[in-house]
MMTF fields as JSON, N, C-alpha, C and O atoms, coordinates in Angstrom:
{
  "mmtfVersion": "1.0.0",
  "mmtfProducer": "UNKNOWN",
  "numBonds": 315,
  "numAtoms": 316,
  "numGroups": 79,
  "numChains": 1,
  "numModels": 1,
  "chainsPerModel": [1],
  "groupsPerChain": [79],
  "chainIdList": ["A"],
  "bondAtomList": [4, 2, 8, 6, 12, 10, 16, 14, 20, 18, 24, 22, 28, 26, 32, 30, 36, 34, 40, 38, 44, 42, 48, 46, 52, 50, 56, 54, 60, 58, 64, 62, 68, 66, 72, 70, 76, 74, 80, 78, 84, 82, 88, 86, 92, 90, 96, 94, 100, 98, 104, 102, 108, 106, 112, 110, 116, 114, 120, 118, 124, 122, 128, 126, 132, 130, 136, 134, 140, 138, 144, 142, 148, 146, 152, 150, 156, 154, 160, 158, 164, 162, 168, 166, 172, 170, 176, 174, 180, 178, 184, 182, 188, 186, 192, 190, 196, 194, 200, 198, 204, 202, 208, 206, 212, 210, 216, 214, 220, 218, 224, 222, 228, 226, 232, 230, 236, 234, 240, 238, 244, 242, 248, 246, 252, 250, 256, 254, 260, 258, 264, 262, 268, 266, 272, 270, 276, 274, 280, 278, 284, 282, 288, 286, 292, 290, 296, 294, 300, 298, 304, 302, 308, 306, 312, 310],
  "bondOrderList": [1, 1, 1, 1, 1, 1, 1, 1, 1, 1, 1, 1, 1, 1, 1, 1, 1, 1, 1, 1, 1, 1, 1, 1, 1, 1, 1, 1, 1, 1, 1, 1, 1, 1, 1, 1, 1, 1, 1, 1, 1, 1, 1, 1, 1, 1, 1, 1, 1, 1, 1, 1, 1, 1, 1, 1, 1, 1, 1, 1, 1, 1, 1, 1, 1, 1, 1, 1, 1, 1, 1, 1, 1, 1, 1, 1, 1, 1],
  "groupList": [{"groupName": "MET", "atomNameList": ["N", "CA", "C", "O"], "elementList": ["N", "C", "C", "O"], "formalChargeList": [0, 0, 0, 0], "bondAtomList": [1, 0, 2, 1, 3, 2], "bondOrderList": [1, 1, 2], "singleLetterCode": "M", "chemCompType": "L-PEPTIDE LINKING"}, {"groupName": "THR", "atomNameList": ["N", "CA", "C", "O"], "elementList": ["N", "C", "C", "O"], "formalChargeList": [0, 0, 0, 0], "bondAtomList": [1, 0, 2, 1, 3, 2], "bondOrderList": [1, 1, 2], "singleLetterCode": "T", "chemCompType": "L-PEPTIDE LINKING"}, {"groupName": "LEU", "atomNameList": ["N", "CA", "C", "O"], "elementList": ["N", "C", "C", "O"], "formalChargeList": [0, 0, 0, 0], "bondAtomList": [1, 0, 2, 1, 3, 2], "bondOrderList": [1, 1, 2], "singleLetterCode": "L", "chemCompType": "L-PEPTIDE LINKING"}, {"groupName": "GLY", "atomNameList": ["N", "CA", "C", "O"], "elementList": ["N", "C", "C", "O"], "formalChargeList": [0, 0, 0, 0], "bondAtomList": [1, 0, 2, 1, 3, 2], "bondOrderList": [1, 1, 2], "singleLetterCode": "G", "chemCompType": "PEPTIDE LINKING"}, {"groupName": "SER", "atomNameList": ["N", "CA", "C", "O"], "elementList": ["N", "C", "C", "O"], "formalChargeList": [0, 0, 0, 0], "bondAtomList": [1, 0, 2, 1, 3, 2], "bondOrderList": [1, 1, 2], "singleLetterCode": "S", "chemCompType": "L-PEPTIDE LINKING"}, {"groupName": "ALA", "atomNameList": ["N", "CA", "C", "O"], "elementList": ["N", "C", "C", "O"], "formalChargeList": [0, 0, 0, 0], "bondAtomList": [1, 0, 2, 1, 3, 2], "bondOrderList": [1, 1, 2], "singleLetterCode": "A", "chemCompType": "L-PEPTIDE LINKING"}, {"groupName": "VAL", "atomNameList": ["N", "CA", "C", "O"], "elementList": ["N", "C", "C", "O"], "formalChargeList": [0, 0, 0, 0], "bondAtomList": [1, 0, 2, 1, 3, 2], "bondOrderList": [1, 1, 2], "singleLetterCode": "V", "chemCompType": "L-PEPTIDE LINKING"}, {"groupName": "PHE", "atomNameList": ["N", "CA", "C", "O"], "elementList": ["N", "C", "C", "O"], "formalChargeList": [0, 0, 0, 0], "bondAtomList": [1, 0, 2, 1, 3, 2], "bondOrderList": [1, 1, 2], "singleLetterCode": "F", "chemCompType": "L-PEPTIDE LINKING"}, {"groupName": "ASP", "atomNameList": ["N", "CA", "C", "O"], "elementList": ["N", "C", "C", "O"], "formalChargeList": [0, 0, 0, 0], "bondAtomList": [1, 0, 2, 1, 3, 2], "bondOrderList": [1, 1, 2], "singleLetterCode": "D", "chemCompType": "L-PEPTIDE LINKING"}, {"groupName": "TRP", "atomNameList": ["N", "CA", "C", "O"], "elementList": ["N", "C", "C", "O"], "formalChargeList": [0, 0, 0, 0], "bondAtomList": [1, 0, 2, 1, 3, 2], "bondOrderList": [1, 1, 2], "singleLetterCode": "W", "chemCompType": "L-PEPTIDE LINKING"}, {"groupName": "LYS", "atomNameList": ["N", "CA", "C", "O"], "elementList": ["N", "C", "C", "O"], "formalChargeList": [0, 0, 0, 0], "bondAtomList": [1, 0, 2, 1, 3, 2], "bondOrderList": [1, 1, 2], "singleLetterCode": "K", "chemCompType": "L-PEPTIDE LINKING"}, {"groupName": "ASN", "atomNameList": ["N", "CA", "C", "O"], "elementList": ["N", "C", "C", "O"], "formalChargeList": [0, 0, 0, 0], "bondAtomList": [1, 0, 2, 1, 3, 2], "bondOrderList": [1, 1, 2], "singleLetterCode": "N", "chemCompType": "L-PEPTIDE LINKING"}, {"groupName": "PRO", "atomNameList": ["N", "CA", "C", "O"], "elementList": ["N", "C", "C", "O"], "formalChargeList": [0, 0, 0, 0], "bondAtomList": [1, 0, 2, 1, 3, 2], "bondOrderList": [1, 1, 2], "singleLetterCode": "P", "chemCompType": "L-PEPTIDE LINKING"}, {"groupName": "TYR", "atomNameList": ["N", "CA", "C", "O"], "elementList": ["N", "C", "C", "O"], "formalChargeList": [0, 0, 0, 0], "bondAtomList": [1, 0, 2, 1, 3, 2], "bondOrderList": [1, 1, 2], "singleLetterCode": "Y", "chemCompType": "L-PEPTIDE LINKING"}, {"groupName": "ILE", "atomNameList": ["N", "CA", "C", "O"], "elementList": ["N", "C", "C", "O"], "formalChargeList": [0, 0, 0, 0], "bondAtomList": [1, 0, 2, 1, 3, 2], "bondOrderList": [1, 1, 2], "singleLetterCode": "I", "chemCompType": "L-PEPTIDE LINKING"}, {"groupName": "CYS", "atomNameList": ["N", "CA", "C", "O"], "elementList": ["N", "C", "C", "O"], "formalChargeList": [0, 0, 0, 0], "bondAtomList": [1, 0, 2, 1, 3, 2], "bondOrderList": [1, 1, 2], "singleLetterCode": "C", "chemCompType": "L-PEPTIDE LINKING"}, {"groupName": "HIS", "atomNameList": ["N", "CA", "C", "O"], "elementList": ["N", "C", "C", "O"], "formalChargeList": [0, 0, 0, 0], "bondAtomList": [1, 0, 2, 1, 3, 2], "bondOrderList": [1, 1, 2], "singleLetterCode": "H", "chemCompType": "L-PEPTIDE LINKING"}, {"groupName": "GLU", "atomNameList": ["N", "CA", "C", "O"], "elementList": ["N", "C", "C", "O"], "formalChargeList": [0, 0, 0, 0], "bondAtomList": [1, 0, 2, 1, 3, 2], "bondOrderList": [1, 1, 2], "singleLetterCode": "E", "chemCompType": "L-PEPTIDE LINKING"}],
  "groupTypeList": [0, 1, 2, 3, 4, 5, 2, 3, 2, 5, 6, 7, 7, 2, 8, 9, 7, 10, 5, 10, 1, 3, 9, 11, 6, 12, 4, 0, 0, 5, 1, 7, 13, 2, 7, 6, 14, 15, 4, 2, 14, 2, 6, 5, 6, 4, 13, 2, 10, 12, 16, 1, 16, 1, 5, 17, 4, 17, 5, 2, 6, 9, 10, 11, 12, 6, 5, 5, 6, 2, 8, 5, 5, 9, 1, 3, 2, 7, 8],
  "groupIdList": [1, 2, 3, 4, 5, 6, 7, 8, 9, 10, 11, 12, 13, 14, 15, 16, 17, 18, 19, 20, 21, 22, 23, 24, 25, 26, 27, 28, 29, 30, 31, 32, 33, 34, 35, 36, 37, 38, 39, 40, 41, 42, 43, 44, 45, 46, 47, 48, 49, 50, 51, 52, 53, 54, 55, 56, 57, 58, 59, 60, 61, 62, 63, 64, 65, 66, 67, 68, 69, 70, 71, 72, 73, 74, 75, 76, 77, 78, 79],
  "secStructList": [7, 2, 2, 2, 2, 2, 2, 2, 2, 2, 2, 2, 2, 2, 2, 2, 6, 2, 2, 2, 2, 7, 7, 7, 7, 7, 2, 2, 2, 2, 2, 2, 2, 2, 2, 2, 2, 2, 2, 2, 2, 2, 2, 2, 2, 2, 2, 2, 1, 7, 7, 7, 7, 7, 2, 2, 2, 2, 6, 6, 1, 7, 1, 1, 6, 6, 2, 2, 2, 2, 1, 6, 6, 7, 7, 7, 6, 6, 7],
  "xCoordList": [-133.625, -132.706, -131.502, -130.984, -131.08, -129.952, -130.315, -129.514, -131.524, -131.957, -132.051, -131.678, -132.543, -132.613, -131.238, -131.039, -130.285, -128.913, -128.296, -127.589, -128.566, -128.044, -128.65, -127.957, -129.946, -130.575, -129.99, -129.756, -129.755, -129.139, -127.746, -127.374, -126.967, -125.621, -125.681, -124.867, -126.644, -126.802, -127.157, -126.612, -128.064, -128.43, -127.233, -127.026, -126.445, -125.249, -124.306, -123.819, -124.041, -123.115, -123.71, -122.984, -125.02, -125.646, -125.477, -125.223, -125.617, -125.464, -123.999, -123.69, -123.103, -121.678, -121.142, -120.337, -121.606, -121.16, -122.257, -122.458, -122.971, -124.11, -123.722, -124.563, -122.478, -122.044, -122.044, -122.352, -121.7, -121.663, -122.994, -123.352, -123.739, -124.986, -126.203, -127.213, -126.133, -127.274, -128.305, -129.439, -127.927, -128.822, -129.156, -128.258, -130.447, -130.858, -132.002, -132.96, -131.899, -132.932, -132.367, -131.296, -133.064, -132.583, -132.479, -133.22, -131.555, -131.272, -132.476, -132.687, -133.261, -134.428, -135.508, -136.207, -135.649, -136.608, -136.118, -136.907, -134.816, -134.257, -134.446, -134.749, -134.27, -134.478, -135.929, -136.201, -136.848, -138.271, -138.599, -139.323, -138.082, -138.324, -137.769, -138.415, -136.587, -136.016, -136.88, -137.077, -137.389, -138.282, -139.525, -139.924, -140.132, -141.35, -141.049, -141.808, -139.956, -139.594, -139.323, -139.801, -138.563, -138.259, -139.521, -139.66, -140.431, -141.684, -142.539, -143.14, -142.593, -143.351, -142.741, -143.465, -141.417, -140.747, -141.072, -141.349, -141.04, -141.347, -142.773, -142.99, -143.735, -145.126, -145.315, -146.003, -144.717, -144.862, -144.268, -144.888, -143.084, -142.45, -143.235, -143.337, -143.789, -144.585, -145.84, -146.234, -146.468, -147.655, -147.297, -148.036, -146.18, -145.799, -145.256, -145.428, -144.613, -144.025, -144.37, -143.532, -145.592, -145.996, -145.247, -144.794, -145.128, -144.436, -145.364, -146.538, -144.842, -145.614, -144.978, -143.768, -145.803, -145.309, -145.12, -145.873, -144.101, -143.94, -144.678, -145.195, -144.721, -145.398, -144.684, -145.327, -143.367, -142.606, -142.822, -143.002, -142.809, -142.967, -144.411, -144.651, -145.358, -146.766, -147.016, -147.864, -146.288, -146.458, -145.873, -146.175, -145.061, -144.39, -145.095, -144.683, -146.155, -146.849, -148.296, -148.871, -148.883, -150.275, -151.151, -150.713, -152.384, -153.344, -153.784, -154.022, -153.891, -154.257, -153.686, -153.258, -153.664, -153.078, -153.786, -153.147, -155.077, -155.825, -155.433, -155.59, -154.931, -154.541, -153.433, -153.309, -152.642, -151.58, -152.175, -151.598, -153.314, -153.95, -154.809, -154.904, -155.427, -156.333, -155.627, -156.266, -154.336, -153.585, -153.58, -153.525, -153.638, -153.688, -152.405, -152.428, -151.305, -150.035, -149.948, -149.097, -150.805, -150.781, -151.508, -152.695, -150.808, -151.404, -151.987, -152.743, -151.652, -152.199, -151.414, -150.458, -151.829, -151.238, -149.767, -148.98, -149.39, -148.011, -147.155, -146.141, -147.537, -146.798, -145.485, -144.72],
  "yCoordList": [217.736, 218.757, 218.105, 218.63, 216.99, 216.289, 215.783, 215.863, 215.264, 214.765, 215.899, 215.721, 217.055, 218.21, 218.688, 219.071, 218.667, 219.05, 218.06, 218.451, 216.786, 215.762, 215.92, 215.761, 216.234, 216.461, 217.69, 217.675, 218.75, 219.948, 219.673, 220.171, 218.884, 218.525, 217.669, 217.834, 216.758, 215.92, 216.769, 216.557, 217.727, 218.615, 219.462, 219.702, 219.916, 220.691, 219.882, 220.38, 218.626, 217.809, 217.426, 217.328, 217.209, 216.945, 218.141, 217.969, 219.338, 220.53, 220.789, 221.236, 220.508, 220.748, 219.861, 220.297, 218.604, 217.649, 217.376, 216.234, 218.431, 218.228, 217.712, 217.146, 217.892, 217.346, 215.817, 215.164, 215.251, 213.794, 213.221, 212.11, 213.966, 213.437, 213.721, 213.027, 214.714, 215.068, 215.909, 216.042, 216.47, 217.312, 218.565, 219.29, 218.817, 219.947, 220.704, 221.103, 220.901, 221.61, 222.974, 223.041, 224.059, 225.39, 225.48, 224.817, 226.303, 226.356, 226.816, 226.321, 227.748, 228.221, 227.144, 227.064, 226.327, 225.225, 224.155, 223.587, 223.877, 222.895, 223.374, 222.574, 224.669, 225.23, 225.08, 224.73, 225.336, 225.177, 223.717, 223.429, 222.799, 221.377, 220.944, 220.181, 221.422, 221.095, 221.652, 220.988, 222.858, 223.449, 222.587, 222.321, 222.155, 221.342, 220.008, 219.564, 219.373, 218.084, 218.237, 217.432, 219.258, 219.479, 219.826, 219.415, 220.573, 220.905, 219.661, 219.491, 218.796, 217.555, 216.652, 216.019, 216.593, 215.804, 216.367, 215.612, 217.688, 218.335, 218.029, 217.704, 218.128, 217.858, 216.383, 216.064, 215.489, 214.052, 213.671, 212.929, 214.164, 213.843, 214.453, 213.845, 215.646, 216.282, 215.475, 215.377, 214.9, 214.084, 212.721, 212.192, 212.151, 210.831, 210.87, 209.913, 211.952, 212.059, 213.416, 214.318, 213.58, 214.88, 215.2, 214.302, 216.474, 216.938, 216.824, 217.186, 216.328, 216.281, 217.244, 217.213, 218.099, 219.113, 218.555, 217.691, 219.065, 218.803, 219.908, 220.848, 219.787, 220.82, 222.162, 223.212, 222.13, 223.378, 224.01, 225.224, 223.21, 223.778, 224.206, 225.105, 223.584, 223.966, 225.392, 226.087, 225.835, 227.202, 228.246, 229.431, 227.84, 228.786, 229.0, 229.856, 228.234, 228.359, 228.773, 228.497, 229.437, 229.837, 228.686, 227.816, 228.682, 227.649, 227.851, 226.884, 229.126, 229.472, 230.857, 231.543, 231.291, 232.585, 233.779, 234.801, 233.679, 234.787, 235.004, 236.107, 233.977, 234.082, 235.12, 235.685, 235.374, 236.383, 237.777, 238.611, 238.037, 239.346, 239.469, 240.545, 238.374, 238.4, 238.205, 238.28, 237.958, 237.741, 239.017, 240.119, 238.878, 240.03, 240.853, 242.045, 240.24, 240.971, 241.9, 242.789, 241.714, 242.554, 243.859, 243.844, 244.992, 246.266, 247.065, 248.01, 246.708, 247.431, 247.197, 246.422, 247.882, 247.697, 248.103, 247.494, 249.118, 249.615, 249.015, 249.602, 247.873, 247.192, 246.635, 246.026],
  "zCoordList": [25.164, 24.737, 24.042, 23.056, 24.554, 23.953, 22.566, 21.634, 22.439, 21.132, 20.111, 18.952, 20.531, 19.638, 19.209, 18.056, 20.143, 19.804, 18.825, 17.896, 19.035, 18.125, 16.733, 15.728, 16.674, 15.37, 14.682, 13.473, 15.445, 14.877, 14.353, 13.29, 15.086, 14.644, 13.381, 12.473, 13.331, 12.137, 10.919, 9.836, 11.088, 9.974, 9.557, 8.367, 10.528, 10.204, 9.33, 8.314, 9.719, 8.927, 7.579, 6.589, 7.528, 6.233, 5.299, 4.107, 5.833, 5.017, 4.664, 3.56, 5.605, 5.378, 4.253, 3.429, 4.236, 3.217, 2.199, 1.788, 1.791, 0.898, -0.482, -1.181, -0.886, -2.175, -2.132, -3.129, -0.981, -0.841, -0.389, -0.78, 0.435, 0.99, 0.119, 0.238, -0.746, -1.573, -0.837, -1.296, 0.289, 1.098, 0.296, -0.134, 0.097, -0.718, -0.047, -0.71, 1.276, 2.023, 2.413, 3.015, 2.082, 2.488, 4.014, 4.74, 4.478, 5.912, 6.733, 7.84, 6.213, 6.962, 7.064, 8.074, 6.041, 6.109, 7.072, 7.827, 7.05, 7.988, 9.422, 10.308, 9.655, 10.982, 11.413, 12.562, 10.516, 10.837, 11.131, 12.084, 10.333, 10.567, 11.922, 12.642, 12.271, 13.578, 14.708, 15.726, 14.53, 15.527, 15.723, 16.857, 14.636, 14.726, 15.402, 16.264, 15.02, 15.616, 17.106, 17.905, 17.492, 18.91, 19.705, 20.857, 19.101, 19.777, 19.99, 21.051, 18.989, 19.134, 20.202, 20.97, 20.251, 21.292, 22.666, 23.597, 22.8, 24.078, 24.533, 25.7, 23.638, 23.984, 24.335, 25.305, 23.562, 23.824, 25.17, 25.931, 25.47, 26.749, 27.905, 28.971, 27.709, 28.759, 29.073, 30.235, 28.062, 28.298, 28.883, 29.714, 28.461, 28.95, 30.377, 31.132, 30.741, 32.077, 32.678, 32.675, 33.197, 33.742, 35.034, 35.745, 35.319, 36.515, 37.72, 37.642, 38.821, 40.061, 41.052, 41.276, 41.64, 42.55, 43.954, 44.405, 44.631, 46.051, 46.808, 46.203, 48.121, 48.914, 48.776, 48.761, 48.677, 48.526, 47.163, 47.069, 46.106, 44.763, 44.504, 43.699, 45.165, 44.986, 45.449, 44.889, 46.464, 46.982, 46.036, 46.174, 45.098, 44.207, 42.875, 42.092, 42.601, 41.314, 41.537, 42.589, 40.543, 40.601, 40.156, 39.404, 40.617, 40.205, 38.756, 38.032, 38.336, 36.962, 36.664, 37.592, 35.411, 35.069, 35.704, 35.955, 35.967, 36.55, 38.011, 38.534, 38.667, 40.068, 40.264, 41.351, 39.249, 39.345, 39.522, 40.22, 38.901, 38.981, 40.239, 40.828, 40.642, 41.778, 43.117, 44.166, 43.095, 44.331, 45.173, 44.627, 46.485, 47.381, 47.345, 47.651, 46.981, 46.94, 45.737, 45.707, 44.753, 43.562, 43.86, 44.187, 43.752, 44.137, 42.977, 43.203, 41.752, 40.632, 39.371, 39.347, 38.316, 37.002, 36.962, 36.239, 37.725, 37.686, 38.792, 39.17, 39.309, 40.376, 39.838, 40.585]
}
């Protein structure tokens, strides 16, 4: 998150001083590029350092998405 904020700040200053820096990227494209870079960082860090559950946190998550529907506490569609 810190790296993404730093990249956003860098893009802001590049755009603010575009007369001196020569920055010529439209703001919507810069936003998309930042999104892609931050998403790649998120995926890479998630694969490099996976989360390990404790006994307490294991009880708070489902094994798979279907478990939410098949759970005994779920009474129906309008629950």
